[in-house]
Structures are given as structure tokens and as C-alpha cells.
Coordinates of C-alpha atoms in Angstrom, one line a residue:
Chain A
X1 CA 0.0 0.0 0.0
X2 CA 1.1 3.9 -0.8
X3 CA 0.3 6.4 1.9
X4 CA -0.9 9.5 1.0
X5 CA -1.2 12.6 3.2
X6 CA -3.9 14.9 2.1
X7 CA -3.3 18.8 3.9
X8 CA -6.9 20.3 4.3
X9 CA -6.9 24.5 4.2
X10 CA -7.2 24.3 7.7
X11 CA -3.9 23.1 8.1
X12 CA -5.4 19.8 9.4
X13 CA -3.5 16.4 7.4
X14 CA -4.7 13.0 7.1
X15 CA -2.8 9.8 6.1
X16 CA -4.6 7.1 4.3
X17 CA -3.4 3.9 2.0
X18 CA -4.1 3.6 -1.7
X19 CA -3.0 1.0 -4.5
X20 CA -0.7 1.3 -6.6
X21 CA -2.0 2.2 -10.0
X22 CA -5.2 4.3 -8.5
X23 CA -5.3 7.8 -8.6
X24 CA -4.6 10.5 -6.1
X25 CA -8.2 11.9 -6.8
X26 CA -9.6 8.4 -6.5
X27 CA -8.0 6.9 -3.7
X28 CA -9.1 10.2 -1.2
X29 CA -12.6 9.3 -2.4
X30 CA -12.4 5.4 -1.4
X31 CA -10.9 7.0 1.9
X32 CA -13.8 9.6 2.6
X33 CA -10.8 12.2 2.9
X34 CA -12.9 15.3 2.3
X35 CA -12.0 18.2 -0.3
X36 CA -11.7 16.3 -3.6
X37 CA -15.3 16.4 -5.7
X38 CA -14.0 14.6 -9.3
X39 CA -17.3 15.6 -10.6
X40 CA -16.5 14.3 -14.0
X41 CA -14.9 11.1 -12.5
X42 CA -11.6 11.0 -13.6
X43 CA -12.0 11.8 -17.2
X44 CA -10.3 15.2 -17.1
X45 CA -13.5 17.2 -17.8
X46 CA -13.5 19.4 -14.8
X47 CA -11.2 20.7 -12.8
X48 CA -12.8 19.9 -9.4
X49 CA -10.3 17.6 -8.3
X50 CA -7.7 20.1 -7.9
X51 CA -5.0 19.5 -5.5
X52 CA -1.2 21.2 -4.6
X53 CA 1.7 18.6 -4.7
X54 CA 4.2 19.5 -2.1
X55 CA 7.1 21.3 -3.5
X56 CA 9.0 18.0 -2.2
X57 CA 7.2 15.6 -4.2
X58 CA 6.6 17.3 -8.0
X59 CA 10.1 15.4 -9.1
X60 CA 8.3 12.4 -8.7
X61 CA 5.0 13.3 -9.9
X62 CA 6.4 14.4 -12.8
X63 CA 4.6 16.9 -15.5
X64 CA 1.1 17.9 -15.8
X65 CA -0.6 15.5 -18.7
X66 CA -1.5 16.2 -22.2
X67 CA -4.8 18.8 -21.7
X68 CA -4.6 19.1 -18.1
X69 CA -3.3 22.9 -18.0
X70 CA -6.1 23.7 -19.8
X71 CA -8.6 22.0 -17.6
X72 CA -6.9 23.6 -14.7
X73 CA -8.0 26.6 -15.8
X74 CA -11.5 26.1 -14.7
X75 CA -10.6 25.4 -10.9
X76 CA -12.3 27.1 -8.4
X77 CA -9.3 28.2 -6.5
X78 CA -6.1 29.9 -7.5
X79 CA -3.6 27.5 -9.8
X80 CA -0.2 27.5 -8.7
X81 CA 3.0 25.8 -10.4
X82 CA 2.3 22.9 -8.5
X83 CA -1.2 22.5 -8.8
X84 CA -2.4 19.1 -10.9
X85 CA -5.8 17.5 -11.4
X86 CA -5.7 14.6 -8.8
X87 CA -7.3 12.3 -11.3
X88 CA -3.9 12.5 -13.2
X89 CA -1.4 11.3 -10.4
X90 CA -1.1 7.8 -10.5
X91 CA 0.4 6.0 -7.4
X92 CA 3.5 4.1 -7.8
X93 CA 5.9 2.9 -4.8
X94 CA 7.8 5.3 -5.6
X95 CA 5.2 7.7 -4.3
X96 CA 4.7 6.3 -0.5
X97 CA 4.5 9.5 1.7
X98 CA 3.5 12.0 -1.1
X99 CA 2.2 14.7 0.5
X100 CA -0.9 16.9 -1.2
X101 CA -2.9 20.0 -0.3
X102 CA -6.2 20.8 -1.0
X103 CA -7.5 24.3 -1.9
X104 CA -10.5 26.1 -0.6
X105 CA -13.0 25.7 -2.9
X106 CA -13.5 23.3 -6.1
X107 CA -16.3 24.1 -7.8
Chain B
X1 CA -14.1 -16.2 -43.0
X2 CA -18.0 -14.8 -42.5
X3 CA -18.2 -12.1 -40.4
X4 CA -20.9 -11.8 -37.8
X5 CA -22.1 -7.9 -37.4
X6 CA -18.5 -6.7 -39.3
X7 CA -16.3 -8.4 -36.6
X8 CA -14.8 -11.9 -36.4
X9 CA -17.2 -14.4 -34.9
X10 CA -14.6 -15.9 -31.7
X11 CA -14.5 -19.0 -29.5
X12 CA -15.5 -18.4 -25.9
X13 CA -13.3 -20.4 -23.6
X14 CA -14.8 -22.8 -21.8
X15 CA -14.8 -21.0 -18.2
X16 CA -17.2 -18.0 -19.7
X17 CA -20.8 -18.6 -19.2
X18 CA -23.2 -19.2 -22.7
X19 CA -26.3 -17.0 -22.5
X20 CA -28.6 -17.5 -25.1
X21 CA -30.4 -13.8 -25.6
X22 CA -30.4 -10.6 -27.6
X23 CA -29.2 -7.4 -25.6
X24 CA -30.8 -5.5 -29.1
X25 CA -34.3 -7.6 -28.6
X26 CA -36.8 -4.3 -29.0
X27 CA -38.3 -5.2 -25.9
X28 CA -35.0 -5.8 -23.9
X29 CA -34.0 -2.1 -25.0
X30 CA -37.6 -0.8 -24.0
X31 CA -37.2 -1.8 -20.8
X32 CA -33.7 -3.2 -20.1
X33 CA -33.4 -3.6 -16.6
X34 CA -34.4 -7.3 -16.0
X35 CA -32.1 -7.8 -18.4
X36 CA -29.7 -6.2 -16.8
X37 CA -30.1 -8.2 -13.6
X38 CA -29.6 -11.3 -15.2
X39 CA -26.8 -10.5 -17.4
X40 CA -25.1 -9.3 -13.7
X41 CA -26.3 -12.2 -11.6
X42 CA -25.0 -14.7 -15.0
X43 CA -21.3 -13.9 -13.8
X44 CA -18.3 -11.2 -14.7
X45 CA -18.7 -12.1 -18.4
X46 CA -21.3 -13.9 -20.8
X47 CA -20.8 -15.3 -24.2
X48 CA -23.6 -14.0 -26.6
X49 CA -23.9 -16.9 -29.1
X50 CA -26.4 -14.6 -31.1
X51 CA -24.2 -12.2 -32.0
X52 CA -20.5 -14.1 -30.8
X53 CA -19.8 -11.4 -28.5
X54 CA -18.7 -11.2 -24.8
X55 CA -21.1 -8.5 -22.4
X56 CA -20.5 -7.3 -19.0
X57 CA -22.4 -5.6 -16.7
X58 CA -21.2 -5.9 -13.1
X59 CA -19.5 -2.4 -12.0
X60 CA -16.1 -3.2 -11.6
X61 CA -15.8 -5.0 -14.4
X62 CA -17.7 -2.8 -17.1
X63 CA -15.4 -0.2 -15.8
X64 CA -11.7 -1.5 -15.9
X65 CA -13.1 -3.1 -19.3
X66 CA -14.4 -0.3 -20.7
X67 CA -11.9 2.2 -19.5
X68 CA -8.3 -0.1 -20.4
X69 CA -8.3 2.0 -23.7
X70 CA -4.7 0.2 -24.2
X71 CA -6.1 -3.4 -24.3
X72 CA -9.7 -3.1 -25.4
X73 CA -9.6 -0.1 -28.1
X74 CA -12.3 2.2 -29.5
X75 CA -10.3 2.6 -33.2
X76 CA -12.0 -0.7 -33.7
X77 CA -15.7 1.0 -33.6
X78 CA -17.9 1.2 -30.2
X79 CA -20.5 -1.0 -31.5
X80 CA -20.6 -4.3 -33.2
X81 CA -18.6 -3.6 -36.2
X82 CA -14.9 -4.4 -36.2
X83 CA -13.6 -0.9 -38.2
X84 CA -10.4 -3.1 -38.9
X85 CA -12.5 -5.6 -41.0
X86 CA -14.2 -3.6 -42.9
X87 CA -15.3 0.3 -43.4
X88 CA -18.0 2.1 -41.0
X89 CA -20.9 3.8 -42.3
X90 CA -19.8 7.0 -42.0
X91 CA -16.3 8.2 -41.9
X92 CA -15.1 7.6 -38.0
X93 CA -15.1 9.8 -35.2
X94 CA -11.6 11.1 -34.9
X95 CA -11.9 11.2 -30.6
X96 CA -14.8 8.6 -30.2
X97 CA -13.5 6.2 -32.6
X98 CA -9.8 6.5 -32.2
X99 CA -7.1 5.9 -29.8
X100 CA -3.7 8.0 -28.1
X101 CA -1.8 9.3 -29.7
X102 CA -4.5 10.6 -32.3
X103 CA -6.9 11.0 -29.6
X104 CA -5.5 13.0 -27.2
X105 CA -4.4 15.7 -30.0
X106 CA -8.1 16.1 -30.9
X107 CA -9.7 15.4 -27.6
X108 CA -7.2 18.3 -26.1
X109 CA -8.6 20.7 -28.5
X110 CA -12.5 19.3 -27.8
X111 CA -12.1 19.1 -24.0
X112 CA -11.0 23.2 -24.2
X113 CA -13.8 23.9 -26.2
X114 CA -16.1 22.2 -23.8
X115 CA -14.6 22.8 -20.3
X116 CA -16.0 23.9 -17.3
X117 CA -15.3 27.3 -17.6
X118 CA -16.6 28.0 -21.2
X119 CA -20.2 25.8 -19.7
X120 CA -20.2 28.6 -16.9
X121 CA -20.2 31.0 -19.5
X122 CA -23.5 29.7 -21.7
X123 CA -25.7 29.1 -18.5
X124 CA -26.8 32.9 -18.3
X125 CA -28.2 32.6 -21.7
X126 CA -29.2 28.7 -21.3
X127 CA -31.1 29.7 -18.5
X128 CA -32.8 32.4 -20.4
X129 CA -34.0 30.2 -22.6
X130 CA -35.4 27.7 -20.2
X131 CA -36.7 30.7 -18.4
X132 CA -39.3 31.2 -21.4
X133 CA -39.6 27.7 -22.4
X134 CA -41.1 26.7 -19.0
X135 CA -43.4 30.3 -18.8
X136 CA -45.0 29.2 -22.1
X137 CA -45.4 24.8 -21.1
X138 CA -46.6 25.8 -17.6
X139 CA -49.7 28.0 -20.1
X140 CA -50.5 25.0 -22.1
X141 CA -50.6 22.9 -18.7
X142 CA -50.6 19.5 -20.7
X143 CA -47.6 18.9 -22.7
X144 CA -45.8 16.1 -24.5
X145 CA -42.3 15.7 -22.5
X146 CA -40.5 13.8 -25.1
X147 CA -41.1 16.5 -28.3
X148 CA -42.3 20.4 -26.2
X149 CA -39.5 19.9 -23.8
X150 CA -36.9 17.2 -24.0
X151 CA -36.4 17.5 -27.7
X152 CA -37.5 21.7 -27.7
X153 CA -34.5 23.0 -24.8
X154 CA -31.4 21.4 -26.0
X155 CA -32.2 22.4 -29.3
X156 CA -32.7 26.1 -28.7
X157 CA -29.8 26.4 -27.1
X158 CA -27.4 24.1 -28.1
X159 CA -27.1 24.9 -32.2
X160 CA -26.7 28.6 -30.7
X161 CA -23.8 27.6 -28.1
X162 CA -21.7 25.7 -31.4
X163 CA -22.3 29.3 -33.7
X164 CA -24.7 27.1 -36.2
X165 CA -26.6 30.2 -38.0
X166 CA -29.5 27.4 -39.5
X167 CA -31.7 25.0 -37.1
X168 CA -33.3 22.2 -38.2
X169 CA -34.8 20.5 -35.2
X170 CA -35.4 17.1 -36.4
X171 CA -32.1 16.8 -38.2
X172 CA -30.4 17.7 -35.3
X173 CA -31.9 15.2 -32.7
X174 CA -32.3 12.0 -35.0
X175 CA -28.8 12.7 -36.6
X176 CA -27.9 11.2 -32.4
X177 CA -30.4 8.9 -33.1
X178 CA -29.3 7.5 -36.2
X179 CA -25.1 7.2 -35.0
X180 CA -26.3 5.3 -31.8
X181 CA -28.3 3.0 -33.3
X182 CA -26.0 2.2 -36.1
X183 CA -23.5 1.0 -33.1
X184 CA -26.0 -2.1 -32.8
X185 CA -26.7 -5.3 -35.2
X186 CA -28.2 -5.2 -38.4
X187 CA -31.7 -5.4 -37.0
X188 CA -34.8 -3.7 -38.0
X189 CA -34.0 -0.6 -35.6
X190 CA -30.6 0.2 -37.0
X191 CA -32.3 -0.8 -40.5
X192 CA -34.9 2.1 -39.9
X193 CA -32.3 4.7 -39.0
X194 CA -30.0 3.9 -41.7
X195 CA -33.0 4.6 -43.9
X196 CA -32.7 8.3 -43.2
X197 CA -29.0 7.9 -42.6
X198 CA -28.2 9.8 -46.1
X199 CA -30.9 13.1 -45.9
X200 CA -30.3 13.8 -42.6
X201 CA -26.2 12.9 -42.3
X202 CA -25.7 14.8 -45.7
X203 CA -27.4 18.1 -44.0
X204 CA -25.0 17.8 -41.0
X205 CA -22.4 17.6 -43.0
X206 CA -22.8 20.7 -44.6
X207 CA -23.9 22.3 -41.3
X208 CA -20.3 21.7 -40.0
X209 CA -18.6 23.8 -42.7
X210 CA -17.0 26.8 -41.2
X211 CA -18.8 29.6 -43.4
X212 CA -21.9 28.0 -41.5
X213 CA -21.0 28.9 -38.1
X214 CA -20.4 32.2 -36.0
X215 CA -16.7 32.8 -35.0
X216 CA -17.8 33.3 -31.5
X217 CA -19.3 29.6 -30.9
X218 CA -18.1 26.2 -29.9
X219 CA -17.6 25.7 -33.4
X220 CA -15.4 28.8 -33.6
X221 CA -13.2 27.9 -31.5
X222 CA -12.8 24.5 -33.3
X223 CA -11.9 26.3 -36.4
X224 CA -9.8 28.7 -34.3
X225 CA -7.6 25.3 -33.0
X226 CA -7.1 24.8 -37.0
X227 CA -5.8 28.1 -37.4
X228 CA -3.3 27.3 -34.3
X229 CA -2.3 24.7 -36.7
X230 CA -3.0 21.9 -33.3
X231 CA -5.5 20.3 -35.6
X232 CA -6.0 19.8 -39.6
X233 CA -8.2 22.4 -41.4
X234 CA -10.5 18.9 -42.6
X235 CA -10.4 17.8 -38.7
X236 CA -12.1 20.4 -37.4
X237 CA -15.1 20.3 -39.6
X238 CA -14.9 16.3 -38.3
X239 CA -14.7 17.6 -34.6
X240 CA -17.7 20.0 -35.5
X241 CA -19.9 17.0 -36.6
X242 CA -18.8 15.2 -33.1
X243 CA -20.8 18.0 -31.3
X244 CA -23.8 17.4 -33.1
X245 CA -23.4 13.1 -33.0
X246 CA -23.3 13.6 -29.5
X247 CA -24.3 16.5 -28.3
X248 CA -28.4 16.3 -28.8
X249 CA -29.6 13.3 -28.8
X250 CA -27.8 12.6 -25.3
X251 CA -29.2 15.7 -23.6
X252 CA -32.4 15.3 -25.3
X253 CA -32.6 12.3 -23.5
X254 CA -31.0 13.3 -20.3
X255 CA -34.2 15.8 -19.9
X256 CA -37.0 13.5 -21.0
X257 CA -35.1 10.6 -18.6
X258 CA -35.1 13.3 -15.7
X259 CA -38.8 14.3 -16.1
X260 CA -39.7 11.1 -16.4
X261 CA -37.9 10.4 -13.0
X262 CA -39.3 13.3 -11.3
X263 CA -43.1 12.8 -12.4
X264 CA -42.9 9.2 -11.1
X265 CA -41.3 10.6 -7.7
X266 CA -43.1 13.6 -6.4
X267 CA -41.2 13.4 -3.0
X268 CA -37.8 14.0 -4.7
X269 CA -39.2 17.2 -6.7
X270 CA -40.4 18.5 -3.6
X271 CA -37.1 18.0 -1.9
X272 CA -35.4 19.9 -5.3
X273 CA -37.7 23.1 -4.5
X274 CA -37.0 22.8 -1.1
X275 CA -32.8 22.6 -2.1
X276 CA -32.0 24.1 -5.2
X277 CA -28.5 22.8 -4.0
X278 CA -29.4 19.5 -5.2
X279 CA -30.3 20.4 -8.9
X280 CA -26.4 19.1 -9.6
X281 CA -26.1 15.6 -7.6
X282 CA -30.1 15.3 -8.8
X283 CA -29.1 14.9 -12.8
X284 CA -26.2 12.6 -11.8
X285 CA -28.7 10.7 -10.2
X286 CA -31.2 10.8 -13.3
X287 CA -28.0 9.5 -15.2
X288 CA -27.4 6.6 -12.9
X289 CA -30.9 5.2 -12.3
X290 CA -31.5 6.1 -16.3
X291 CA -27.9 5.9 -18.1
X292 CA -29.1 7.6 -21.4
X293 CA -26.4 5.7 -23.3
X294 CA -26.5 2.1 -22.0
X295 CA -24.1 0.5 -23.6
X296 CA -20.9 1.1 -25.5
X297 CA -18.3 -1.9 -27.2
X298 CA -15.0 -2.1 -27.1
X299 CA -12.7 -4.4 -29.5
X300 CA -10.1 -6.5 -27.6
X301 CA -7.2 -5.7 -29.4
X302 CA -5.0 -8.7 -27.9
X303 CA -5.2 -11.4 -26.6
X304 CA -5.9 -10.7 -23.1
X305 CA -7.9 -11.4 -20.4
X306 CA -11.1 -9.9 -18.5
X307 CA -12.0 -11.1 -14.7
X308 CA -9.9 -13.8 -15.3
X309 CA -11.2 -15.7 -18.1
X310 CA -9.5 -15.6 -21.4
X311 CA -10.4 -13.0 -24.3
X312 CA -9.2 -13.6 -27.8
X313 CA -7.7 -10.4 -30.0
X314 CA -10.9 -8.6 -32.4
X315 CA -13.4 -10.1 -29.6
X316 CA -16.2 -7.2 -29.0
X317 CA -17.2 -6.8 -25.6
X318 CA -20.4 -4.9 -24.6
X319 CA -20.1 -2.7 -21.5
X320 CA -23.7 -2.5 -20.2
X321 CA -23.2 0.8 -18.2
X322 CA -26.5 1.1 -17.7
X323 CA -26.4 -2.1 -16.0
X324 CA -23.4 -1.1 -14.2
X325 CA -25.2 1.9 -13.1
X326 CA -27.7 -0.6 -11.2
X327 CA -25.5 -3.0 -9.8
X328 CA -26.3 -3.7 -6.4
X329 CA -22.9 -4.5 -5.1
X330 CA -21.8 -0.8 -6.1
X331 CA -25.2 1.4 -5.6
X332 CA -27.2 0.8 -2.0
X333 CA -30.8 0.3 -3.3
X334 CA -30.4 0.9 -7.1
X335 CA -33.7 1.1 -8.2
X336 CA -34.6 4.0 -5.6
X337 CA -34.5 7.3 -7.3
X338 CA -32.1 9.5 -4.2
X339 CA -31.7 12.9 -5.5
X340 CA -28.9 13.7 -2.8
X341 CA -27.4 10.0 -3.4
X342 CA -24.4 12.0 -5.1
X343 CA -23.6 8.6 -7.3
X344 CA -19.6 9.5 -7.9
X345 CA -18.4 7.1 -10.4
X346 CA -21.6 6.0 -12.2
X347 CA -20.9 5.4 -16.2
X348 CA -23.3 7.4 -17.9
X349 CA -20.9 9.4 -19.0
X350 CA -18.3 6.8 -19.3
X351 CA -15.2 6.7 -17.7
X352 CA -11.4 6.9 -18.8
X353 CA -10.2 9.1 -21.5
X354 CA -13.1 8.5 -23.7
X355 CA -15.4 9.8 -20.9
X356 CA -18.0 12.4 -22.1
X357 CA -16.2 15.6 -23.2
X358 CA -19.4 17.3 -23.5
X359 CA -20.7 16.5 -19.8
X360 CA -20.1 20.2 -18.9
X361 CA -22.4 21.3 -21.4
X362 CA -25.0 18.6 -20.5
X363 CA -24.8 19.4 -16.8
X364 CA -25.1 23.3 -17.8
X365 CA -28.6 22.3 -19.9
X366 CA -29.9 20.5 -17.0
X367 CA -28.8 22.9 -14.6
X368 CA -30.5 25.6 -16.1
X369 CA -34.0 23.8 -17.2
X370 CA -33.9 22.1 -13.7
X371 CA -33.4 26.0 -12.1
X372 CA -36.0 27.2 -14.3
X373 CA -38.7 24.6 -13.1
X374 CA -38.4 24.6 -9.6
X375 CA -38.9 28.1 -9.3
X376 CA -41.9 27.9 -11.9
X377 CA -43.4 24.2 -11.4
X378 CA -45.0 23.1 -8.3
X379 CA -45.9 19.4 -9.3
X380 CA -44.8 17.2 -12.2
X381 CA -47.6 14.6 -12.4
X382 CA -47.8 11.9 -15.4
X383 CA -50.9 12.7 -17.8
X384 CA -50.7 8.8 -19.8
X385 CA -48.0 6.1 -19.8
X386 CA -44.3 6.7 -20.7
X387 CA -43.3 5.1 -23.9
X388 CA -40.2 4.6 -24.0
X389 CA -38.1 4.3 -27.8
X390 CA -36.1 1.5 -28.2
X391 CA -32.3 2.1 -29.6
X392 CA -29.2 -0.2 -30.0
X393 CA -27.5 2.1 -27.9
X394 CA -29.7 4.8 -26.0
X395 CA -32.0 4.9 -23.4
X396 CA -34.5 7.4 -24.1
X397 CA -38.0 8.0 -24.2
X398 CA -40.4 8.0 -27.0
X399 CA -43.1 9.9 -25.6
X400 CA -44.1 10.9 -21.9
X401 CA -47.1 13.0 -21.5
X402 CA -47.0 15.3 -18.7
X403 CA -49.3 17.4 -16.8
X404 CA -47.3 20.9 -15.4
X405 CA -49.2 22.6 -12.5
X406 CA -48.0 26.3 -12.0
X407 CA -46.4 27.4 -8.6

């Protein structure tokens, strides 16, 4: 299992385990961690899985995907250089401990 | 080698169950959902004898299955015929009926065109519209849902959002019509539509032509990606036609499938007046109970294996999302109609990179005719049986008279 700490706005964190191969965006929703919507499921339709990838981690979550600057455009919250969709963020082992924060608003 | 339905007929292996029945039977379609509870209950995956092809149903599986786009392909056609044997009716889809690299090129310059954003934009003016549609139903009182409002919103607004500077209503909602159905068997539902296949495809066709759009619509801003040089001058008349494949029918149906749901469950419209908050999670719950497209194919293009059992390469496999939409090892109580249910992860829109790029638009359409008729309609209450309209790949209604009482 991958561990994944989700930061809320409040400053508040919380820890959970996904699979490898699931999504960032998906694996919060199994986990009831609060904050992620994916109203378009993971197609990269909306923007409303929006999350902040600790400075720490980008290296290994590598680039934003074919499309997904775009999409990013239509979060709800401000877009920073190390804002991605979620949906996009596969987990890998390589990932255990990635650390993510969560912006105010998505939709 | 004889083809069955334009693809190779294949050899189930022996662990896949045999079930001897027609998913396109007219009344299966009608009213699908026994169907659907047996083709679940029968295991991961049957073997349709009738039409040698593999159909799943249970959640899990019609999702990996339908959302692998590296094993089981959508180049290969989304219904029955295999585009690698032989040529389609019409010219593919180049982001339906294609695969990466060629589809994220064109689905990048669809998914811009149709993002969340640019839907935010058009619901001031869909909501106009629906504003005056529902002043002038709620005078007539008695209305036909199917034709004076499923069939009448999306097709006042819609044409307008792309930049198209003609309408021609019926053209526009059985062009859908016509593409879905072709994605079933040769029967006499697919043989109906292709009847009008020529007329009405020939008259999209030219519709999609740039000097027949505004510069300011979805089309537009097609064109405008052509100009960028990120897609072919040819492609974007191609991307144009996408919109109006998909982008009527599916919402006509969406509305007729929502009234229909809220006429047959006056509790949950008075919870929507009560919570305009719920106008959102309500359509995703239309789309679950009702999954307006309810089934797609995809072409195993390997060898490979699905659940465990063996699947041979150019085997179709029929994703019945509406059936994964009801599968009661996924959904608590599937056949209750739960406007805050908030059904995350239902396939009516797909899933993967094929999902719907035009859901934005769809939720925009509902979000403003929904808006409209809460603040208007105080009771939704059936005036004759629904009728519903069989098709090899939607699940819509045929007629569904309504009676509208004023607030």
C-alpha cells in the first residue's frame, strides 16, 4: 500500500493507504478524505479535483498530462506551479509518503 | 471467414458462461433492466452466441473493461462492427473512434472547447431560454415531455452555443439517433435509422462547414484550434460533426429521462424546490438510475484477459453501463430514485479518457432547465404512460405526457 497525506486548508493532514496504479483523486474518495469532488470522474473534464503537490514531491510526480493545463484553468481556486488535477497522479511505490494540499473551494 | 455484425465471430473459452439472448431484442432495449439483472447475476462475463460477443455488466468490471483504452480499443468501432475488418458507415469519429496518440491531439482541443469554464459561460443565456420555455409549457398545462421539452430546450440552445446560423430541429436530434443506433446489429432498428441515414447525415455535414458557423461559438473555436495549426483544417469540420453526434440526442434524452424520473417521484421534486442545491447531484442521479447511453463496445485488441477468463484479439465486448449503473454491489438500493445520493463514479458518461467531453455542457442544460422549473413548477404529475423508444445504444424515451401545475 502507498500512503498519501492529504493537507486540508485548515492546516489539518490526514494519512490514508491507496494502490498502486489508482489515482490521487480516487484513492481520497475510497478513503472519505474530504475536499476532492471529481465531478467528472476522472476523465479530465473538470477541474474539481484540484490538488497542490508539495514542493518535495513534483520530481516524482512528474509533469502535468496532455490537456490538463487547460482543464486547470477552470478550478475554483487559485492555480499555482504545483497545482495538478488529482485524477492525473497515478500512485506508484515510488510515491509512499507524497504529500498533497487541497484548496478552498473546487467548484 | 463470415463475419458476424462486421467483426470476427470468436470462441469463448470454456470457463465463460453461454447466455442465449439478444441485448438488441426491442423489448430488452424498451425496458432493459431485467435484463440487466440477469446478465449481472449470470457472472463477470457472458458469451452472446447470437451475436459471438462477450457483455458485462457488473460495476467493476464494465469499468476497468471499458476504461483499459490500451487493451480493449475504441479505433476498432464502439459497437458491433470491427472498423479493422471492414469500413463504418460513415467516416469515424476522430476522438470517439480512435485511440492515443491521435486522440489526445483532438480530444485536447474538444475538452478546451467544452470545459468547465466555457459551460459557466453559456448558463446565463441557457437559463434564459429555459426561463421562457417553461413560462409558455406551464400555459398550455398539458404537454408532450418527449417533443415540447426534451427534444425543444437542447435544441434552442445548443445549435446557438456551437455558432450554427441554421436549425433544423429534427435533423439535429435524429442525426444522435441514427449514430447510436448504427452502433448495434443489423436489425430492424438500426435498419430504420439507416433509412434516413443519407438526408439527414448529408445536411450535418454541410452544417459543419466553417462559413456556416459564428466565429464566436463552440464551433469557432474548433476552427480557431485549426488556425493554431493543433489540428488539420479537414479535422475540425470532423470535430464540429462530433458535437452534433453527440451532443443532442444525449441531452435530449438526459431531460426526457429526468422528467420522467421526477413525475414518477413527487417526493424528490419537492425535496429539489426545497434545495436548489441538489439540482447538480439530482441529474447525476437521473443519469445513474436512467444511463441515457447504455451500452458502448469495445474491441479486444489482444489477446488478453477480462476477470480472469481468457479473451481472444478482435473479440467485441459490450459494456452495459447502464447495467453497471444498477449493480447492487456498487449502488445501495439501485432502483430507488435518491436525488442527494451524489452517485460518484456512475458510467453514464463513461469513464477513462473516452469519458464524455461534452458533460459540462450537459450538466449546464440541466442545470438551467432544472433552475427554471423549480422556481416555476410546483408538481410534475404523469398525464398517460411513458413510452419509451427502443435504440441499439440509447435509453431514451419515446413519448411521456405530462401534466405541469403552476407554482
Amino acid at each position: 500500500m502507498i500512503k498519501v497525506t492529504y493537507i486540508h486548508p485548515d492546516g489539518s493532514e490526514e494519512t490514508v493507504e491507496g494502490r498502486e496504479g489508482d489515482s490521487v483523486m480516487s484513492t481520497a474518495l475510497a478513503q472519505g478524505v474530504d475536499g476532492i469532488v471529481a465531478e467528472c470522474g476522472g476523465s479530465m473534464m473538470c477541474a474539481t479535483c484540484h490538488c497542490h503537490v508539495d514542493p518535495d514531491w513534483t520530481d516524482r510526480t512528474g509533469a502535468r498530462k496532455d490537456g490538463e493545463e487547460d482543464m486547470l484553468e477552470s478550478a475554483a481556486s487559485p492555480v499555482d506551479e504545483f497545482s495538478r488535477l488529482s485524477c492525473q497522479i497515478k500512485l506508484t511505490p515510488e510515491l509512499d509518503g507524497l504529500r498533497v494540499r487541497l484548496p478552498e473551494e473546487q467548484v | 471467414m463470415t463475419l458476424i455484425e462486421g467483426h470476427r465471430p470468436v470462441t469463448p473459452d470454456q470457463s465463460i458462461p453461454v447466455w442465449d439472448t439478444d441485448p438488441y431484442d426491442p423489448a430488452v432495449l424498451a425496458d432493459p433492466y431485467p435484463w440487466w439483472a440477469e446478465l449481472r447475476e449470470r457472472g463477470e462475463i457472458v458469451y452472446i452466441p447470437k451475436w459471438s460477443a462477450f457483455a458485462v455488466g457488473r460495476y467493476e468490471v464494465t469499468k476497468t473493461t471499458f476504461s483499459d483504452h490500451e487493451v480493449f480499443v475504441s479505433s476498432r468501432g464502439v459497437g458491433l462492427n470491427d472498423f479493422k475488418l471492414g469500413d463504418p458507415w460513415r467516416p469515424p469519429s476522430i476522438i470517439l473512434e480512435v485511440d492515443p496518440p491521435a486522440h489526445t491531439r483532438t480530444r485536447k482541443v474538444m475538452s478546451r472547447a467544452l470545459s468547465p469554464k466555457v459551460a459557466k459561460g453559456l448558463g446565463e443565456q441557457f437559463r434564459a431560454a429555459a426561463d421562457t420555455l417553461v413560462d409558455a409549457l406551464l400555459e398550455r398545462g398539458e404537454v408532450e415531455g418527449v417533443s415540447d421539452v426534451a427534444e425543444a430546450f437542447p435544441v434552442s440552445v445548443f445549435p446557438r452555443a456551437v455558432g450554427m446560423t441554421d436549425v433544423h430541429k429534427r435533423h439535429l436530434v435524429d442525426y444522435g439517433a441514427i449514430v447510436f443506433n448504427a452502433l448495434g446489429p443489423d436489425n430492424a432498428i438500426r435498419r430504420a435509422a439507416m433509412e434516413r441515414a443519407p438526408e439527414v447525415a448529408a445536411w450535418i455535414n454541410a452544417a459543419c462547414a466553417r462559413d456556416r458557423l459564428t466565429e464566436d461559438g463552440l464551433g469557432g473555436m474548433i476552427y480557431a484550434a485549426a488556425d493554431e495549426g493543433e489540428i488539420e483544417a479537414g479535422e475540425a469540420a470532423m470535430l464540429v460533426r462530433s458535437f452534433l453526434s453527440a451532443g443532442v440526442d444525449t441531452t435530449v434524452t438526459g431531460i426526457g429521462n429526468a422528467l420522467w424520473c421526477f413525475s414518477r417521484n413527487p417526493d424528490q421534486w419537492e425535496a429539489l424546490k426545497a434545495d436548489p442545491k441538489l439540482i447538480r447531484p439530482a441529474f447525476e442521479e437521473v443519469l445513474r438510475l436512467t444511463s441515457p447511453v447504455h451500452t458502448f463496445c469495445r474491441t479486444a485488441d489482444r489477446d488478453t484477459e477480462v476477470a480472469g477468463h481468457p479473451i481472444e484479439e478482435g473479440a467485441k465486448v459490450l459494456c452495459a453501463l447502464g447495467s453497471a449503473n444498477m449493480d447492487p454491489d456498487k449502488w445501495d438500493d439501485p432502483e430507488a430514485f435518491r436525488i442527494d445520493r451524489k452517485p460518484m463514479g456512475h458510467l453514464a458518461f463513461g469513464a477513462g479518457i473516452h469519458g464524455c467531453v461534452g458533460q459540462n455542457i450537459a450538466r449546464a442544460e440541466l442545470e438551467a432547465l432544472l433552475g427554471a422549473m423549480i422556481e416555476r413548477v410546483d408538481r410534475i404529475e404523469p398525464a398517460g404512460d411513458a413510452i419509451w423508444r427502443p435504440n441499439n445504444a440509447v435509453h431514451a424515451l419515446d413519448r411521456l405526457p405530462l401534466r405541469l401545475i403552476a407554482k
